[in-house]
Amino acid sequence: MPTSTIIERGGPFRIDAWVTKEGTCPLLEFLKELSKDRPDAMTAFRVAVEKIHIGGGLPGSTEKVRLLNPKQEGIWELKIHKGPGYRFYFFRDGPNRIVLTHGRKKPKDS
């Protein structure tokens, strides 16, 4: 089980943020900056995470969440369409746990 910090629990899914061996959390560092620079994008991120948490899973038929490599289970991408656009990455760790690894601003060409 990867080292993490809990973001959401109590629903069908526990949602964690990955913590490096050095004790840093890339996702929380990114979210700290995002909340200062783009509070609207931060709100959209929180709403999306809450929908995943309460909704009991990954919305498979939405444009906002997709499996990066459809041929194998692995890393998922959550898209937030605010400002320049933001991407958040996560993976499943067992049937009831999602681990968010990091976020970034959308590349200009995607």
Short mmCIF file of N, CA and C in Angstrom, two decimals:
data_model
loop_
_atom_site.label_atom_id
_atom_site.label_comp_id
_atom_site.label_asym_id
_atom_site.label_seq_id
_atom_site.Cartn_x
_atom_site.Cartn_y
_atom_site.Cartn_z
N MET A 1 0.85 -1.19 0.00
CA MET A 1 0.00 0.00 0.00
C MET A 1 0.90 1.24 0.00
N PRO A 2 0.67 2.18 -0.94
CA PRO A 2 1.49 3.39 -0.98
C PRO A 2 1.22 4.28 0.23
N THR A 3 2.24 5.06 0.60
CA THR A 3 2.08 6.02 1.68
C THR A 3 1.19 7.15 1.19
N SER A 4 0.24 7.56 2.03
CA SER A 4 -0.70 8.59 1.60
C SER A 4 -1.29 9.32 2.79
N THR A 5 -2.01 10.39 2.47
CA THR A 5 -2.77 11.12 3.46
C THR A 5 -4.23 11.11 3.01
N ILE A 6 -5.14 10.97 3.94
CA ILE A 6 -6.55 10.84 3.60
C ILE A 6 -7.14 12.19 3.20
N ILE A 7 -7.86 12.21 2.08
CA ILE A 7 -8.59 13.39 1.63
C ILE A 7 -10.07 13.23 1.95
N GLU A 8 -10.64 12.09 1.62
CA GLU A 8 -12.06 11.79 1.87
C GLU A 8 -12.18 10.36 2.36
N ARG A 9 -13.08 10.14 3.31
CA ARG A 9 -13.39 8.77 3.73
C ARG A 9 -14.82 8.73 4.26
N GLY A 10 -15.32 7.54 4.43
CA GLY A 10 -16.67 7.40 4.97
C GLY A 10 -17.71 7.05 3.93
N GLY A 11 -17.39 7.21 2.66
CA GLY A 11 -18.31 6.83 1.59
C GLY A 11 -17.87 5.51 1.01
N PRO A 12 -18.35 5.20 -0.18
CA PRO A 12 -17.97 3.95 -0.83
C PRO A 12 -16.47 3.87 -1.13
N PHE A 13 -15.84 5.03 -1.31
CA PHE A 13 -14.42 5.07 -1.62
C PHE A 13 -13.68 5.92 -0.60
N ARG A 14 -12.48 5.47 -0.27
CA ARG A 14 -11.56 6.31 0.49
C ARG A 14 -10.66 6.97 -0.55
N ILE A 15 -10.49 8.27 -0.45
CA ILE A 15 -9.67 9.00 -1.41
C ILE A 15 -8.47 9.58 -0.67
N ASP A 16 -7.29 9.20 -1.14
CA ASP A 16 -6.03 9.61 -0.51
C ASP A 16 -5.19 10.42 -1.48
N ALA A 17 -4.22 11.12 -0.93
CA ALA A 17 -3.20 11.82 -1.71
C ALA A 17 -1.87 11.12 -1.44
N TRP A 18 -1.15 10.78 -2.49
CA TRP A 18 0.12 10.08 -2.40
C TRP A 18 1.17 10.96 -1.72
N VAL A 19 1.99 10.34 -0.87
CA VAL A 19 3.08 11.02 -0.18
C VAL A 19 4.38 10.34 -0.59
N THR A 20 5.39 11.14 -0.97
CA THR A 20 6.67 10.60 -1.41
C THR A 20 7.46 10.03 -0.23
N LYS A 21 8.54 9.33 -0.53
CA LYS A 21 9.42 8.80 0.52
C LYS A 21 10.00 9.93 1.36
N GLU A 22 10.15 11.09 0.75
CA GLU A 22 10.70 12.25 1.46
C GLU A 22 9.66 12.95 2.33
N GLY A 23 8.42 12.51 2.24
CA GLY A 23 7.36 13.09 3.06
C GLY A 23 6.62 14.25 2.42
N THR A 24 6.87 14.52 1.15
CA THR A 24 6.14 15.59 0.47
C THR A 24 4.90 15.02 -0.22
N CYS A 25 3.94 15.88 -0.48
CA CYS A 25 2.71 15.46 -1.14
C CYS A 25 2.51 16.36 -2.36
N PRO A 26 2.92 15.90 -3.55
CA PRO A 26 2.81 16.74 -4.75
C PRO A 26 1.40 17.26 -5.00
N LEU A 27 0.39 16.44 -4.75
CA LEU A 27 -0.98 16.89 -4.99
C LEU A 27 -1.34 18.05 -4.07
N LEU A 28 -1.08 17.91 -2.78
CA LEU A 28 -1.45 18.97 -1.84
C LEU A 28 -0.66 20.25 -2.10
N GLU A 29 0.60 20.11 -2.52
CA GLU A 29 1.40 21.29 -2.88
C GLU A 29 0.77 22.00 -4.08
N PHE A 30 0.36 21.24 -5.08
CA PHE A 30 -0.27 21.82 -6.26
C PHE A 30 -1.60 22.48 -5.89
N LEU A 31 -2.39 21.81 -5.05
CA LEU A 31 -3.69 22.36 -4.66
C LEU A 31 -3.55 23.64 -3.84
N LYS A 32 -2.50 23.74 -3.06
CA LYS A 32 -2.26 24.96 -2.28
C LYS A 32 -2.07 26.15 -3.22
N GLU A 33 -1.28 25.97 -4.26
CA GLU A 33 -1.06 27.03 -5.24
C GLU A 33 -2.33 27.30 -6.05
N LEU A 34 -3.02 26.24 -6.41
CA LEU A 34 -4.24 26.37 -7.20
C LEU A 34 -5.30 27.17 -6.44
N SER A 35 -5.42 26.92 -5.14
CA SER A 35 -6.44 27.63 -4.36
C SER A 35 -6.14 29.13 -4.30
N LYS A 36 -4.86 29.50 -4.37
CA LYS A 36 -4.50 30.93 -4.39
C LYS A 36 -4.72 31.54 -5.77
N ASP A 37 -4.30 30.82 -6.81
CA ASP A 37 -4.32 31.36 -8.17
C ASP A 37 -5.67 31.22 -8.87
N ARG A 38 -6.35 30.10 -8.67
CA ARG A 38 -7.60 29.81 -9.37
C ARG A 38 -8.60 29.17 -8.42
N PRO A 39 -9.22 29.96 -7.54
CA PRO A 39 -10.19 29.36 -6.61
C PRO A 39 -11.34 28.66 -7.32
N ASP A 40 -11.71 29.11 -8.52
CA ASP A 40 -12.79 28.45 -9.26
C ASP A 40 -12.38 27.04 -9.69
N ALA A 41 -11.12 26.86 -10.09
CA ALA A 41 -10.63 25.54 -10.46
C ALA A 41 -10.51 24.65 -9.22
N MET A 42 -10.12 25.24 -8.10
CA MET A 42 -10.04 24.48 -6.85
C MET A 42 -11.43 23.97 -6.45
N THR A 43 -12.43 24.82 -6.58
CA THR A 43 -13.81 24.42 -6.27
C THR A 43 -14.26 23.30 -7.20
N ALA A 44 -13.95 23.42 -8.48
CA ALA A 44 -14.32 22.38 -9.45
C ALA A 44 -13.64 21.05 -9.12
N PHE A 45 -12.39 21.11 -8.69
CA PHE A 45 -11.67 19.90 -8.29
C PHE A 45 -12.37 19.25 -7.09
N ARG A 46 -12.70 20.05 -6.10
CA ARG A 46 -13.36 19.51 -4.90
C ARG A 46 -14.71 18.88 -5.24
N VAL A 47 -15.46 19.52 -6.11
CA VAL A 47 -16.77 18.98 -6.53
C VAL A 47 -16.57 17.64 -7.24
N ALA A 48 -15.59 17.56 -8.14
CA ALA A 48 -15.33 16.31 -8.87
C ALA A 48 -14.92 15.19 -7.92
N VAL A 49 -14.05 15.49 -6.97
CA VAL A 49 -13.62 14.48 -6.00
C VAL A 49 -14.80 14.03 -5.14
N GLU A 50 -15.64 14.97 -4.75
CA GLU A 50 -16.82 14.63 -3.94
C GLU A 50 -17.78 13.73 -4.73
N LYS A 51 -17.94 14.00 -6.02
CA LYS A 51 -18.81 13.15 -6.85
C LYS A 51 -18.26 11.74 -6.93
N ILE A 52 -16.96 11.61 -7.09
CA ILE A 52 -16.34 10.28 -7.12
C ILE A 52 -16.52 9.61 -5.77
N HIS A 53 -16.29 10.36 -4.70
CA HIS A 53 -16.38 9.81 -3.34
C HIS A 53 -17.79 9.35 -3.00
N ILE A 54 -18.76 10.21 -3.20
CA ILE A 54 -20.15 9.91 -2.83
C ILE A 54 -20.81 9.02 -3.87
N GLY A 55 -20.44 9.23 -5.13
CA GLY A 55 -21.07 8.46 -6.20
C GLY A 55 -20.67 7.00 -6.23
N GLY A 56 -19.66 6.66 -5.46
CA GLY A 56 -19.29 5.25 -5.36
C GLY A 56 -18.37 4.76 -6.45
N GLY A 57 -17.72 5.66 -7.16
CA GLY A 57 -16.79 5.16 -8.15
C GLY A 57 -16.39 6.16 -9.19
N LEU A 58 -15.80 5.64 -10.21
CA LEU A 58 -15.29 6.46 -11.29
C LEU A 58 -16.35 6.59 -12.36
N PRO A 59 -16.71 7.81 -12.70
CA PRO A 59 -17.72 7.98 -13.75
C PRO A 59 -17.16 7.55 -15.09
N GLY A 60 -17.54 6.39 -15.57
CA GLY A 60 -16.96 5.83 -16.77
C GLY A 60 -17.41 6.48 -18.06
N SER A 61 -18.56 7.13 -18.07
CA SER A 61 -19.07 7.68 -19.32
C SER A 61 -18.96 9.20 -19.37
N THR A 62 -18.05 9.75 -18.63
CA THR A 62 -17.89 11.20 -18.63
C THR A 62 -16.62 11.59 -19.38
N GLU A 63 -16.62 12.77 -19.93
CA GLU A 63 -15.42 13.27 -20.60
C GLU A 63 -14.37 13.71 -19.60
N LYS A 64 -14.76 13.91 -18.37
CA LYS A 64 -13.83 14.46 -17.39
C LYS A 64 -12.86 13.43 -16.82
N VAL A 65 -13.21 12.16 -16.83
CA VAL A 65 -12.35 11.13 -16.27
C VAL A 65 -12.08 10.08 -17.34
N ARG A 66 -10.80 9.74 -17.52
CA ARG A 66 -10.49 8.71 -18.50
C ARG A 66 -9.27 7.91 -18.06
N LEU A 67 -9.23 6.68 -18.49
CA LEU A 67 -8.09 5.82 -18.26
C LEU A 67 -7.04 6.20 -19.30
N LEU A 68 -5.82 6.52 -18.86
CA LEU A 68 -4.80 6.98 -19.80
C LEU A 68 -4.42 5.91 -20.82
N ASN A 69 -4.37 4.66 -20.41
CA ASN A 69 -4.10 3.58 -21.35
C ASN A 69 -5.26 2.59 -21.27
N PRO A 70 -6.24 2.70 -22.18
CA PRO A 70 -7.43 1.85 -22.11
C PRO A 70 -7.14 0.35 -22.21
N LYS A 71 -5.96 -0.03 -22.66
CA LYS A 71 -5.63 -1.45 -22.80
C LYS A 71 -5.25 -2.11 -21.48
N GLN A 72 -4.99 -1.30 -20.46
CA GLN A 72 -4.63 -1.88 -19.16
C GLN A 72 -5.09 -0.96 -18.03
N GLU A 73 -5.42 -1.55 -16.91
CA GLU A 73 -5.80 -0.78 -15.72
C GLU A 73 -4.56 -0.05 -15.23
N GLY A 74 -4.72 1.14 -14.75
CA GLY A 74 -3.55 1.87 -14.27
C GLY A 74 -3.88 3.28 -13.86
N ILE A 75 -3.28 4.23 -14.55
CA ILE A 75 -3.40 5.63 -14.18
C ILE A 75 -4.61 6.25 -14.88
N TRP A 76 -5.40 6.97 -14.09
CA TRP A 76 -6.57 7.70 -14.58
C TRP A 76 -6.26 9.19 -14.58
N GLU A 77 -6.96 9.91 -15.44
CA GLU A 77 -6.81 11.37 -15.54
C GLU A 77 -8.18 12.01 -15.29
N LEU A 78 -8.19 12.98 -14.41
CA LEU A 78 -9.38 13.79 -14.13
C LEU A 78 -9.13 15.17 -14.71
N LYS A 79 -10.01 15.61 -15.61
CA LYS A 79 -9.86 16.92 -16.24
C LYS A 79 -10.79 17.92 -15.58
N ILE A 80 -10.24 19.10 -15.29
CA ILE A 80 -11.01 20.21 -14.76
C ILE A 80 -10.95 21.32 -15.81
N HIS A 81 -12.10 21.71 -16.31
CA HIS A 81 -12.18 22.70 -17.40
C HIS A 81 -12.44 24.09 -16.84
N LYS A 82 -11.48 24.63 -16.13
CA LYS A 82 -11.54 26.01 -15.61
C LYS A 82 -10.23 26.68 -15.96
N GLY A 83 -10.29 27.95 -16.33
CA GLY A 83 -9.07 28.66 -16.70
C GLY A 83 -8.39 27.95 -17.85
N PRO A 84 -7.06 27.75 -17.75
CA PRO A 84 -6.35 27.06 -18.83
C PRO A 84 -6.64 25.56 -18.88
N GLY A 85 -7.30 25.05 -17.85
CA GLY A 85 -7.57 23.62 -17.73
C GLY A 85 -6.54 22.96 -16.83
N TYR A 86 -6.96 21.98 -16.08
CA TYR A 86 -6.08 21.30 -15.14
C TYR A 86 -6.29 19.80 -15.25
N ARG A 87 -5.23 19.06 -14.97
CA ARG A 87 -5.26 17.60 -15.01
C ARG A 87 -4.80 17.07 -13.66
N PHE A 88 -5.51 16.05 -13.18
CA PHE A 88 -5.15 15.39 -11.94
C PHE A 88 -5.06 13.90 -12.23
N TYR A 89 -4.09 13.23 -11.61
CA TYR A 89 -3.83 11.83 -11.91
C TYR A 89 -4.01 10.97 -10.67
N PHE A 90 -4.56 9.77 -10.88
CA PHE A 90 -4.81 8.89 -9.75
C PHE A 90 -4.83 7.44 -10.20
N PHE A 91 -4.79 6.53 -9.22
CA PHE A 91 -4.89 5.11 -9.49
C PHE A 91 -5.75 4.46 -8.42
N ARG A 92 -6.23 3.28 -8.73
CA ARG A 92 -7.02 2.49 -7.77
C ARG A 92 -6.05 1.62 -6.97
N ASP A 93 -6.28 1.53 -5.68
CA ASP A 93 -5.51 0.65 -4.82
C ASP A 93 -6.53 -0.24 -4.09
N GLY A 94 -6.89 -1.32 -4.72
CA GLY A 94 -7.94 -2.17 -4.19
C GLY A 94 -9.31 -1.68 -4.64
N PRO A 95 -10.36 -2.35 -4.21
CA PRO A 95 -11.70 -2.02 -4.70
C PRO A 95 -12.30 -0.73 -4.14
N ASN A 96 -11.80 -0.24 -3.02
CA ASN A 96 -12.44 0.91 -2.37
C ASN A 96 -11.50 2.06 -2.06
N ARG A 97 -10.37 2.13 -2.73
CA ARG A 97 -9.41 3.20 -2.44
C ARG A 97 -8.90 3.80 -3.73
N ILE A 98 -8.90 5.14 -3.78
CA ILE A 98 -8.35 5.90 -4.89
C ILE A 98 -7.22 6.75 -4.34
N VAL A 99 -6.07 6.74 -5.03
CA VAL A 99 -4.92 7.53 -4.60
C VAL A 99 -4.62 8.56 -5.68
N LEU A 100 -4.78 9.83 -5.34
CA LEU A 100 -4.43 10.93 -6.24
C LEU A 100 -2.94 11.20 -6.11
N THR A 101 -2.24 11.30 -7.23
CA THR A 101 -0.78 11.46 -7.17
C THR A 101 -0.34 12.91 -7.33
N HIS A 102 -0.88 13.60 -8.32
CA HIS A 102 -0.44 14.98 -8.56
C HIS A 102 -1.40 15.68 -9.51
N GLY A 103 -1.19 16.96 -9.67
CA GLY A 103 -1.96 17.76 -10.61
C GLY A 103 -1.03 18.63 -11.41
N ARG A 104 -1.53 19.16 -12.52
CA ARG A 104 -0.74 20.07 -13.34
C ARG A 104 -1.67 20.91 -14.20
N LYS A 105 -1.13 21.99 -14.70
CA LYS A 105 -1.86 22.81 -15.65
C LYS A 105 -1.87 22.08 -16.99
N LYS A 106 -2.99 22.17 -17.69
CA LYS A 106 -3.13 21.49 -18.98
C LYS A 106 -2.06 21.98 -19.95
N PRO A 107 -1.41 21.04 -20.64
CA PRO A 107 -0.47 21.45 -21.68
C PRO A 107 -1.22 22.20 -22.79
N LYS A 108 -0.56 23.14 -23.42
CA LYS A 108 -1.20 23.97 -24.44
C LYS A 108 -1.71 23.17 -25.63
N ASP A 109 -1.10 22.05 -25.93
CA ASP A 109 -1.47 21.31 -27.14
C ASP A 109 -2.43 20.14 -26.90
N SER A 110 -3.02 20.04 -25.72
CA SER A 110 -3.95 18.91 -25.52
C SER A 110 -5.30 19.36 -25.04
#
